[in-house]
Coordinates of C-alpha atoms and ligand atoms in Angstrom, one line a residue:
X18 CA -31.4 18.9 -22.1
X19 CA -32.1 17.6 -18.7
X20 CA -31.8 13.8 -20.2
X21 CA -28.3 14.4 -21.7
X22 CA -26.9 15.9 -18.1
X23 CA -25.2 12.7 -17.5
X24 CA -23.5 9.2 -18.2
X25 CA -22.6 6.5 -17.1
X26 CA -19.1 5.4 -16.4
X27 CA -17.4 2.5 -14.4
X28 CA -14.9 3.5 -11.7
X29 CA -11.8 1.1 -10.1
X30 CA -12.0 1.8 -6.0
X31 CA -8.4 0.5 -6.3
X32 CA -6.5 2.5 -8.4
X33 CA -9.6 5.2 -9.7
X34 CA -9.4 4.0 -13.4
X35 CA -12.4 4.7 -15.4
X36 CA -14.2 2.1 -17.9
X37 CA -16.8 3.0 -20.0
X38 CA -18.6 -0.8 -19.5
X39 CA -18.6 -3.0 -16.4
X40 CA -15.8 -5.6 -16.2
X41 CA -15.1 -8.1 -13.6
X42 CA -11.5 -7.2 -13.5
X43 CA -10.1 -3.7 -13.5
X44 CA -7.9 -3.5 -16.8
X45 CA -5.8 -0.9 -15.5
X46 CA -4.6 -3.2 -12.0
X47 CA -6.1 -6.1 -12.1
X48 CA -8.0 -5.9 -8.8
X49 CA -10.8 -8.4 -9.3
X50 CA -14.8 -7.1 -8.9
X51 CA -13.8 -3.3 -7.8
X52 CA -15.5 -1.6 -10.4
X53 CA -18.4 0.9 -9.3
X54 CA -20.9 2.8 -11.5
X55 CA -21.1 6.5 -10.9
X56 CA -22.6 9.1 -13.2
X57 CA -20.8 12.2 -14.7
X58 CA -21.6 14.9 -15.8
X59 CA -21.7 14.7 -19.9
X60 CA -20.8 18.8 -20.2
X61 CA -19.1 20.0 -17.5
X62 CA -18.0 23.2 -18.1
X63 CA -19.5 25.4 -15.7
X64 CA -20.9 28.8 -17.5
X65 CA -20.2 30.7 -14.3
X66 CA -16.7 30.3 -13.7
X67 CA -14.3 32.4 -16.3
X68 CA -12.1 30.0 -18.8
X69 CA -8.6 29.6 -18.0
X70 CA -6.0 31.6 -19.8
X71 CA -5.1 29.0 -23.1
X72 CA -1.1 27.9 -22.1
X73 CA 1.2 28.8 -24.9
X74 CA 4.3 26.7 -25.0
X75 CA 7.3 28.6 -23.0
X76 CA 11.3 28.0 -23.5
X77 CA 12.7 27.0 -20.6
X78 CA 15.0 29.3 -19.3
X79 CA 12.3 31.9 -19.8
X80 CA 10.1 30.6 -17.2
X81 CA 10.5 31.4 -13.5
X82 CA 10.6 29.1 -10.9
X83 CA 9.2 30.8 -8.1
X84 CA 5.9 30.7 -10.0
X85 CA 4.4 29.4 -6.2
X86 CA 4.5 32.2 -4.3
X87 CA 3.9 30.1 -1.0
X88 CA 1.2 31.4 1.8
X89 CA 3.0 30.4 5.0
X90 CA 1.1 30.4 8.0
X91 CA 2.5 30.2 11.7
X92 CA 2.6 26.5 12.4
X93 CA 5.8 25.8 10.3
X94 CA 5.0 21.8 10.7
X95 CA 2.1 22.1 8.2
X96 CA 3.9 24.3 5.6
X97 CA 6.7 21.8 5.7
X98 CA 4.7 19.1 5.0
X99 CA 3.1 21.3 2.2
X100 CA 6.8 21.5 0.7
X101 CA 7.6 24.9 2.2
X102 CA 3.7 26.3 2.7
X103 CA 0.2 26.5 0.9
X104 CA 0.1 27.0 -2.9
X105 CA -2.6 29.4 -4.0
X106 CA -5.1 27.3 -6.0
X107 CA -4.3 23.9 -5.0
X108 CA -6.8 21.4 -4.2
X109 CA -5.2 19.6 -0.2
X110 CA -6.4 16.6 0.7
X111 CA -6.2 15.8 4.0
X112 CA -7.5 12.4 5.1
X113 CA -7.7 10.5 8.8
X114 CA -9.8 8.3 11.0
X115 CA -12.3 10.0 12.8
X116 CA -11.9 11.8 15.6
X117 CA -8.1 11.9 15.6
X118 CA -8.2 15.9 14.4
X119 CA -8.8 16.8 11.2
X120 CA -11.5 19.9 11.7
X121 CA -9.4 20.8 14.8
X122 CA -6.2 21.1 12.7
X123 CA -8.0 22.5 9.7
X124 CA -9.7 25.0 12.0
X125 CA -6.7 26.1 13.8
X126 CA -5.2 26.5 10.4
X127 CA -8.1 28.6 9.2
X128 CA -7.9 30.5 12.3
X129 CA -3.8 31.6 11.1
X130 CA -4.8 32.1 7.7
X131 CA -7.0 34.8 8.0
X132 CA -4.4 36.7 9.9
X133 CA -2.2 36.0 6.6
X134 CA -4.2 36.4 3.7
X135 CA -7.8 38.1 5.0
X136 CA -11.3 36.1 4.4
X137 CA -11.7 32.2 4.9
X138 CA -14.3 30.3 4.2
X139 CA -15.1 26.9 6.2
X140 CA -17.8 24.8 5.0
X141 CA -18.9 22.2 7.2
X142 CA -21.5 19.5 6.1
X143 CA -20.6 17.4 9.2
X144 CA -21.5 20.1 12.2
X145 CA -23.8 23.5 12.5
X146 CA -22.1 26.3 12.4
X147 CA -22.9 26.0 16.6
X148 CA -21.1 23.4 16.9
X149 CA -17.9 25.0 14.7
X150 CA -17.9 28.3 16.9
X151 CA -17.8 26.0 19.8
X152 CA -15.1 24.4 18.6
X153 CA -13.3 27.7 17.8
X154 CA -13.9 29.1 21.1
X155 CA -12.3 25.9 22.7
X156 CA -9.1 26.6 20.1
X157 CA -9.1 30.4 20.9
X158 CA -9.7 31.6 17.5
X159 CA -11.6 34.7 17.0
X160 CA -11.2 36.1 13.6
X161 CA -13.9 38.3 12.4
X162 CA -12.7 37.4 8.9
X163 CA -13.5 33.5 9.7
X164 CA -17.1 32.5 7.9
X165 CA -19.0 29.6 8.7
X166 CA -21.5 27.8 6.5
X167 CA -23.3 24.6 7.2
X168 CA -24.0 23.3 3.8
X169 CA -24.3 19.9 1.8
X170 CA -25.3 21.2 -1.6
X171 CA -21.7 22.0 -3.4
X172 CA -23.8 24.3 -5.8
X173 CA -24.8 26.5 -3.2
X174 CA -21.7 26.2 -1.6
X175 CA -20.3 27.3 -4.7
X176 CA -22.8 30.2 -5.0
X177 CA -21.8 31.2 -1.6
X178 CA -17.9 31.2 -2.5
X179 CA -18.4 32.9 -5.1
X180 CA -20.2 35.7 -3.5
X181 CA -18.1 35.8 -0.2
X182 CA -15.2 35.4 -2.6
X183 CA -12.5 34.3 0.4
X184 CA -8.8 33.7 -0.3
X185 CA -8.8 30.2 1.2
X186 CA -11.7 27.3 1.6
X187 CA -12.0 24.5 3.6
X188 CA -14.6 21.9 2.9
X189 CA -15.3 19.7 6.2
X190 CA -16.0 17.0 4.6
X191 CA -16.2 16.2 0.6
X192 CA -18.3 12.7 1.4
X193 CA -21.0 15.1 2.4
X194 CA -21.4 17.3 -0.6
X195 CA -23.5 16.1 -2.6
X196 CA -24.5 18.1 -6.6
X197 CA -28.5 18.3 -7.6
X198 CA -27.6 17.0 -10.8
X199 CA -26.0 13.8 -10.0
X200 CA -28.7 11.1 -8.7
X201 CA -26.2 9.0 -6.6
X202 CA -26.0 9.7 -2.7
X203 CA -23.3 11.5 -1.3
X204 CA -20.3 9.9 -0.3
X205 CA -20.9 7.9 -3.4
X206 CA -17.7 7.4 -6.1
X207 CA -19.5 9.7 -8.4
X208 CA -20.9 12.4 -6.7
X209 CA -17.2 12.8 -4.3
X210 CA -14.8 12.8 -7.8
X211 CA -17.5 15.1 -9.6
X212 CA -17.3 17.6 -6.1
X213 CA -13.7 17.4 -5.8
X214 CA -13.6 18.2 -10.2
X215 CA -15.9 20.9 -9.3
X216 CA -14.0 22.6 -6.3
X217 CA -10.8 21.7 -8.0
X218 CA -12.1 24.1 -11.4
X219 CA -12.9 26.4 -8.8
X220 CA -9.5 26.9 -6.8
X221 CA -7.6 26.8 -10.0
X222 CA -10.1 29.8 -11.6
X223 CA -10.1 31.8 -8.8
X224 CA -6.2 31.1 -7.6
X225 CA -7.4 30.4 -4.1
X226 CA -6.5 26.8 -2.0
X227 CA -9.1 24.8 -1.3
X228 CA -8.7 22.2 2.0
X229 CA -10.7 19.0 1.5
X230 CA -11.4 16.7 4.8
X231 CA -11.4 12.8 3.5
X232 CA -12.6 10.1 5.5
X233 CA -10.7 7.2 5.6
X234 CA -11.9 3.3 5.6
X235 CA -10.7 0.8 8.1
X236 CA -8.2 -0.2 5.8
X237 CA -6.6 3.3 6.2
X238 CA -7.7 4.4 2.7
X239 CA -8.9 7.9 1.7
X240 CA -13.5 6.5 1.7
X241 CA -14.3 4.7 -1.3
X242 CA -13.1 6.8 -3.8
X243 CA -9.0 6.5 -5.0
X244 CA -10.0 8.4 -7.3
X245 CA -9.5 11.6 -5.4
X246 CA -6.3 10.9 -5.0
X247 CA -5.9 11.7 -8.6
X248 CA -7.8 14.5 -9.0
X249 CA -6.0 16.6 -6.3
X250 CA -2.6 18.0 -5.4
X251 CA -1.9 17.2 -2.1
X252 CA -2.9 14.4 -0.2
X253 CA -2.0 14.5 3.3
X254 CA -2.6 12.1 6.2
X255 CA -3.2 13.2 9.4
X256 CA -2.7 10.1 11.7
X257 CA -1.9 9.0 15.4
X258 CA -3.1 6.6 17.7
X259 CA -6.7 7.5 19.3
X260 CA -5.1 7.1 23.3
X261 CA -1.9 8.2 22.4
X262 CA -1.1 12.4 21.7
X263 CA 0.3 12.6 19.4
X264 CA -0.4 13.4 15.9
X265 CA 1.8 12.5 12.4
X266 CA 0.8 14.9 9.4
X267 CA 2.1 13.1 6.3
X268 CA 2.3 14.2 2.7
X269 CA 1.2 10.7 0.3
X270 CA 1.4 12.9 -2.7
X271 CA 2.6 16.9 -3.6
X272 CA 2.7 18.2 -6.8
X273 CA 4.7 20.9 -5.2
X274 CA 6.9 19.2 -3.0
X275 CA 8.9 16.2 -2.0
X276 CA 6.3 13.5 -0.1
X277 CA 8.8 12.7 2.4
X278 CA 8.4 15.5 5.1
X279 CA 6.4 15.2 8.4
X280 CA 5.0 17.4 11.3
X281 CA 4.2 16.3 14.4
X282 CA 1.7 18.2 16.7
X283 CA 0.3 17.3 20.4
X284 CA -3.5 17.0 20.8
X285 CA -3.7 19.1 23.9
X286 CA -6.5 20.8 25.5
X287 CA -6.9 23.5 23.3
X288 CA -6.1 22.3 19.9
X289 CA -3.0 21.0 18.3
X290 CA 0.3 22.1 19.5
X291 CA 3.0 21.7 17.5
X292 CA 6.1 19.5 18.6
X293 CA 9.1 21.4 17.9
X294 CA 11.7 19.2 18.7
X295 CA 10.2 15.8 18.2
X296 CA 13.2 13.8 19.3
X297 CA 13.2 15.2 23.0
X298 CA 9.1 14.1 22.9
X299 CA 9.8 10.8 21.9
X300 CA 12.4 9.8 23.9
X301 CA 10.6 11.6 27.6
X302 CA 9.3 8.7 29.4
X303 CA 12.5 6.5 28.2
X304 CA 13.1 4.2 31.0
X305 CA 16.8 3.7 31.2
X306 CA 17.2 0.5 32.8
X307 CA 14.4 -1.9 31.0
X308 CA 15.9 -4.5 28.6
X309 CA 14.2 -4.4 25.4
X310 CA 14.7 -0.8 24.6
X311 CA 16.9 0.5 22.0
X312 CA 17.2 4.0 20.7
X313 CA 17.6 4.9 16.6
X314 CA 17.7 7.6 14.6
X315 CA 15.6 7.6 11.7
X316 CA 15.3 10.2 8.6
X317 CA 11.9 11.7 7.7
X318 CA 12.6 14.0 5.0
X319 CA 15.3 16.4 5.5
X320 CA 14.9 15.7 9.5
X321 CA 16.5 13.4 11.8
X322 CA 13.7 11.9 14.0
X323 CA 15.2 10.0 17.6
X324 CA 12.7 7.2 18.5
X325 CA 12.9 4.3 21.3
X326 CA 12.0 1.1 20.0
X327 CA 10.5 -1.8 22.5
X328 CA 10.9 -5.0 22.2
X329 CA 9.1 -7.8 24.3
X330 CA 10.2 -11.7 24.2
X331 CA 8.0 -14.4 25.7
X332 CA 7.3 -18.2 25.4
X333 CA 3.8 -18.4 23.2
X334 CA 1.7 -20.5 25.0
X335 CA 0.5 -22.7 22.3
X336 CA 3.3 -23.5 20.3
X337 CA 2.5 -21.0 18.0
X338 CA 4.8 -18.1 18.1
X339 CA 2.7 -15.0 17.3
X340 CA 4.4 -11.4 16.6
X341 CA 3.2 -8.5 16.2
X342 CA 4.7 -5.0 14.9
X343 CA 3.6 -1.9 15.9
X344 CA 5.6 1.4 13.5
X345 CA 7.7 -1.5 11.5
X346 CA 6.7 -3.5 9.1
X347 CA 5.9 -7.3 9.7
X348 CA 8.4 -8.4 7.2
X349 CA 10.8 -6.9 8.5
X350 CA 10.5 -8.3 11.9
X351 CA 10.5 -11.9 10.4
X352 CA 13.8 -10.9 8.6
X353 CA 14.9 -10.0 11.5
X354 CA 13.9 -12.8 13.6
X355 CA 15.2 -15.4 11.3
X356 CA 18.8 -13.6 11.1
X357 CA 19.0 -13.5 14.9
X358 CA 18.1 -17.1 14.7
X359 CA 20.2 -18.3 12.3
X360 CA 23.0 -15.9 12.1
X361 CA 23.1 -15.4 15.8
X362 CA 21.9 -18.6 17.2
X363 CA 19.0 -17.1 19.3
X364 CA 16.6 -19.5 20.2
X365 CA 13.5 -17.4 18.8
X366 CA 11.2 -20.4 17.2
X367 CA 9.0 -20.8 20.4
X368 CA 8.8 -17.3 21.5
X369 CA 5.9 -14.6 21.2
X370 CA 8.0 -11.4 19.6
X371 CA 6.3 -8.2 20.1
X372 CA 8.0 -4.9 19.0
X373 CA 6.9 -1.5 19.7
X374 CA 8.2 1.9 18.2
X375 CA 7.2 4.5 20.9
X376 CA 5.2 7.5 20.3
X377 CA 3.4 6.5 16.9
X378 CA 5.6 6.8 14.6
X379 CA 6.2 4.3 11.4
X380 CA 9.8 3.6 10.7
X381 CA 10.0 3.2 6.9
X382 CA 13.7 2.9 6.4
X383 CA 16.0 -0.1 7.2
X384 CA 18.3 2.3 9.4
X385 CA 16.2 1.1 12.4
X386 CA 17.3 -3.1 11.4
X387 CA 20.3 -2.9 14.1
X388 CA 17.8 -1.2 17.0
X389 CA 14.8 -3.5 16.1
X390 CA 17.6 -6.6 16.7
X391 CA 19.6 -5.8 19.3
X392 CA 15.8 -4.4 21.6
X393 CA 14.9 -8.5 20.6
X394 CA 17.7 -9.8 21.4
X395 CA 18.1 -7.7 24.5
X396 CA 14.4 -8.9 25.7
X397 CA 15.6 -12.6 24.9
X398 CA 18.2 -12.6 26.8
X399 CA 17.8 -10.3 29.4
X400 CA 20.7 -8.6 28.3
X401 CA 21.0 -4.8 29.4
X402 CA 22.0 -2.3 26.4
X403 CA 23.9 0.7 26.4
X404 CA 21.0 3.7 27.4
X405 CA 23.7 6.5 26.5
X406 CA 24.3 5.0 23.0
X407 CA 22.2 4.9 19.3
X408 CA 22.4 1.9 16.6
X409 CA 22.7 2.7 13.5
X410 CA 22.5 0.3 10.4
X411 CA 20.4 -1.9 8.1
X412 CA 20.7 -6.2 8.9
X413 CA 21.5 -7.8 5.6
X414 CA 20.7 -11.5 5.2
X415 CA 24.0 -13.0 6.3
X416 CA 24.0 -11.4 9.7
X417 CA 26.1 -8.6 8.6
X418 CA 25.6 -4.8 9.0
X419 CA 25.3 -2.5 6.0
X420 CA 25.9 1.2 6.1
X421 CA 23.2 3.8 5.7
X422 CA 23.0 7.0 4.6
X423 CA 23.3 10.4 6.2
X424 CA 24.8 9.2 9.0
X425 CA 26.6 11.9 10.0
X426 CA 23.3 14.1 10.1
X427 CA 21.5 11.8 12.5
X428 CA 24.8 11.7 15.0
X429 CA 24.2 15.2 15.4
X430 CA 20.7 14.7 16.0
X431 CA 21.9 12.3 18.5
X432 CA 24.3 14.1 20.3
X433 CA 22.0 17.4 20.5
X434 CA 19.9 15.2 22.3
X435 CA 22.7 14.1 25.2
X436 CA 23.8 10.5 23.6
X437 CA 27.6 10.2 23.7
X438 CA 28.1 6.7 22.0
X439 CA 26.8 5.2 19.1
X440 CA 27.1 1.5 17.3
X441 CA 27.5 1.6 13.6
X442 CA 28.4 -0.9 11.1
X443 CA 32.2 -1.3 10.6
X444 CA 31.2 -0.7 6.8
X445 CA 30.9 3.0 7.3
X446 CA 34.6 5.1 7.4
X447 CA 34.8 6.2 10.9
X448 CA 37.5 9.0 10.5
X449 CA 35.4 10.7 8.3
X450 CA 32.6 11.1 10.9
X451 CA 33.6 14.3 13.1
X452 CA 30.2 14.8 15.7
X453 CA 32.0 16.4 18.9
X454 CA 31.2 14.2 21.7
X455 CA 30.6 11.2 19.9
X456 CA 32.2 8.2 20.4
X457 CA 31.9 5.7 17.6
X458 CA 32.0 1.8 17.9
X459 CA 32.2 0.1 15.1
X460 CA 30.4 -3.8 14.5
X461 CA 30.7 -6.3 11.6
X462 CA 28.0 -8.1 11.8
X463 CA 25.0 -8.7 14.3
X464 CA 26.6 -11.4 16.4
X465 CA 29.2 -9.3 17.3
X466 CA 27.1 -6.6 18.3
X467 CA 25.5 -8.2 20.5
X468 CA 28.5 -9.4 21.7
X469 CA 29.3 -5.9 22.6
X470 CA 26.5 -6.4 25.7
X471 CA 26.9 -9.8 26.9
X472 CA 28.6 -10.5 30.0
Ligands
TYD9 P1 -11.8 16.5 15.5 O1 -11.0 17.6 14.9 O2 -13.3 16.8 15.6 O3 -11.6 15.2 14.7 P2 -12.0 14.8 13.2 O4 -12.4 16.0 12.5 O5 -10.7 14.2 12.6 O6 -13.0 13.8 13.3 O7 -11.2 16.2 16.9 C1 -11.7 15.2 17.7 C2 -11.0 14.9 18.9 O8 -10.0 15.8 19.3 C3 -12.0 14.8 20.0 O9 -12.0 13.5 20.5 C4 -11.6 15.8 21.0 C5 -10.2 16.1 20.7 N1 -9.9 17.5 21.0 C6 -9.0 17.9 21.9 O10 -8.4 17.0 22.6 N2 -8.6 19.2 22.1 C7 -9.2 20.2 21.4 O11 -8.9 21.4 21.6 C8 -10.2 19.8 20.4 C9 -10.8 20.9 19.6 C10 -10.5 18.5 20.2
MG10 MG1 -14.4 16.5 11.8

């Protein structure tokens, strides 16, 4: 019995596809040499857990969509990044660079559980439980229904859920866990995916969320294994920059819920704070006379996010223009570049092109084109922009701006926040756009945008 526990298979670390022999390219994505051996387990079924209810198949008007019932707890940024709060039973990955606040936020969130839903369990096989209650001081929690358990060995953490039976689990973190019956190390592509299979069985069983911490690699993937990305639920990023304070929580993947939302929190003294009206936190230490600096408005999810972004021109020293982009992406800057060069006749070839979006945050959406332009252009030719007023609109190729969407939305946004003009491409219908106290100007194209500023 003992000989036939397990087998081996062949794991992608790209994209988590299993072989059953070892190939020098992955079928499945073509990643060259990114196949790993692990060992499974042949029988998994554990005997102690009780078998799962067989599905029958259901008409659909017969079954009823609030099949979630949703365990909210008090810091609404992390149930709106859930997709409205924590399914029982799901399996939450939540990944991030070390140190930037994972067992803090997952210990604060404990901390408001218990007040919810009674007993949680946090396992820890990165700290003792010292180190865990020190923690929790520091954050102020004090729940008598909050148990600690330093462990590495997922089968007696599984021995001790079992007999603690909480309503929520936190495992701090699952490249620590290791099972008896695998040989590999922990951390290892087998032993994490046959964990997370394991803890996954569990939650779904017993109807009770599990939280998993994931490290990340420097390339900003969840460590080693993709293949927990596919064997859970949620997978959320918690990131931010380490001397910055604030913190991004970011949904990669929901099974319950759109993967668009964010919260933002505040690392503070004692624990995460959540940041309520991100906007007026992003915009506080605006200086209103620098060139460089344009302010955008820019959709996460449902919610209208304002942001500064920086831009920084100088003459590159070696005839090698560098630029670097910090929240956009690189492409886009080089689009953008080469439209203000050829479209606008800015001089750009020979100069060093920084751009910064301030606070952390990653603009996505080409919304931001018109800011990200007119802060460069601005920089180039120390050219003062309007610090009362927003831009508004994507750059297409030919110089010319494009309209984007909600745009009425992220006015209001604008105006809550005390701006009284905004730039918007002349391709959006201004009489249909009614935001008291807004003053609309409307621009063709980039040139004459900047046009707008020059004296
Ligand atoms: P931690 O949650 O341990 O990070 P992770 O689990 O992701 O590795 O948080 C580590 C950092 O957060 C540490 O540098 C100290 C800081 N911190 C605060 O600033 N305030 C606090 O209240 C706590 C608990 C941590
Ligand atoms: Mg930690």
């Amino acid at each position: 019995m003992a000989k036939a526990r397990t087998r081996t298979v062949f794991f992608c670390q790209q994209c988590g596809g299993e072989q059953s022999r070892w190939l020098g390219r992955c079928p499945d994505c073509g990643t060259w040499n990114s196949l790993v051996e692990a060992q499974v387990e042949r029988n998994p079924a554990p005997a102690a857990l009780p078998a799962l209810p067989k599905a029958e198949p259901q008409s659909l008007p017969t079954i009823t969509a609030d099949r979630f019932e949703r365990i909210t707890v008090e810091y609404d940024e992390f149930n709106r990044v859930l997709g409205g709060g924590i399914v029982p039973g799901s399996l939450v990955l939540i990944g991030g660079e070390p140190g930037v606040g994972k067992s803090t936020l997952l210990a604060q969130v404990s901390g408001a559980l218990v007040q919810k839903i009674g007993k949680v369990l946090y396992i820890s096989g990165e700290e003792s439980v010292q180190q865990i209650k020190l923690r929790a001081d520091r954050l102020g929690i004090r729940e008598a229904d909050l148990y600690l358990l330093a462990e590495t060995s997922l089968d007696d953490a599984l021995a001790a859920m079992e007999s603690l039976q909480p309503r929520a689990v936190v495992v701090d973190s699952i490249q620590t866990m290791y099972l008896e019956s695998l040989e590999s190390a922990a951390g290892s592509v087998s032993q994490v995916r046959e964990c997370a299979v394991r803890l996954q069985r569990w939650a779904k069983a017993r109807h009770v969320p599990i939280f998993l911490v994931g490290h990340v690699t420097k390339e900003g993937a969840i460590a080693g294994p993709r293949v927990l990305e596919h064997i859970v639920d949620c997978v959320l990023y918690l990131e931010g920059e380490r001397f910055q304070s604030y913190r991004l929580l970011r949904s990669t993947k929901n099974r319950f819920g759109s993967t668009h939302e964010i919260g933002v929190f505040e690392m503070q003294g004692d624990g995460l704070v959540e940041v309520l009206n991100p906007s007026a936190a992003f915009l506080a230490e605006r200086s209103e006379t620098a060139t460089g600096s344009a302010v955008t408005v820019t959709m996460e999810g449902t919610r209208p996010i304002l942001v500064e972004i920086q831009a920084l021109t100088s003459p590159s020293a070696y005839g090698m223009a560098r630029r670097t982009a910090n929240g956009i992406d690189m492409n886009r800057l080089h689009l953008l570049t080469a439209v203000l060069t050829k479209r606008v006749g800015l001089d750009l070839g020979a100069q060093d092109i920084f751009v910064n979006v301030v606070g952390g945050l990653k603009i996505g959406e080409p919304a931001a084109d018109l800011a990200i332009a007119l802060a460069v252009a601005s920089s180039f030719r120390d050219l003062a922009l309007d610090h009362e007023m927003v831009y508004l609109g994507e750059v297409g190729l030919g110089g010319e701006l494009r309209s984007t969407g909600q745009i009425e939305r992220r006015l209001l946004e604008a105006s809550k926040l005390g701006f009284s003009r905004a730039l918007i491409p002349a391709a959006i219908k201004r009489d249909r756009i009614n935001v008291e106290g807004m003053r609309l100007i409307a621009a063709a194209d980039l040139a004459s945008a900047i046009e707008l500023f020059a004296d």
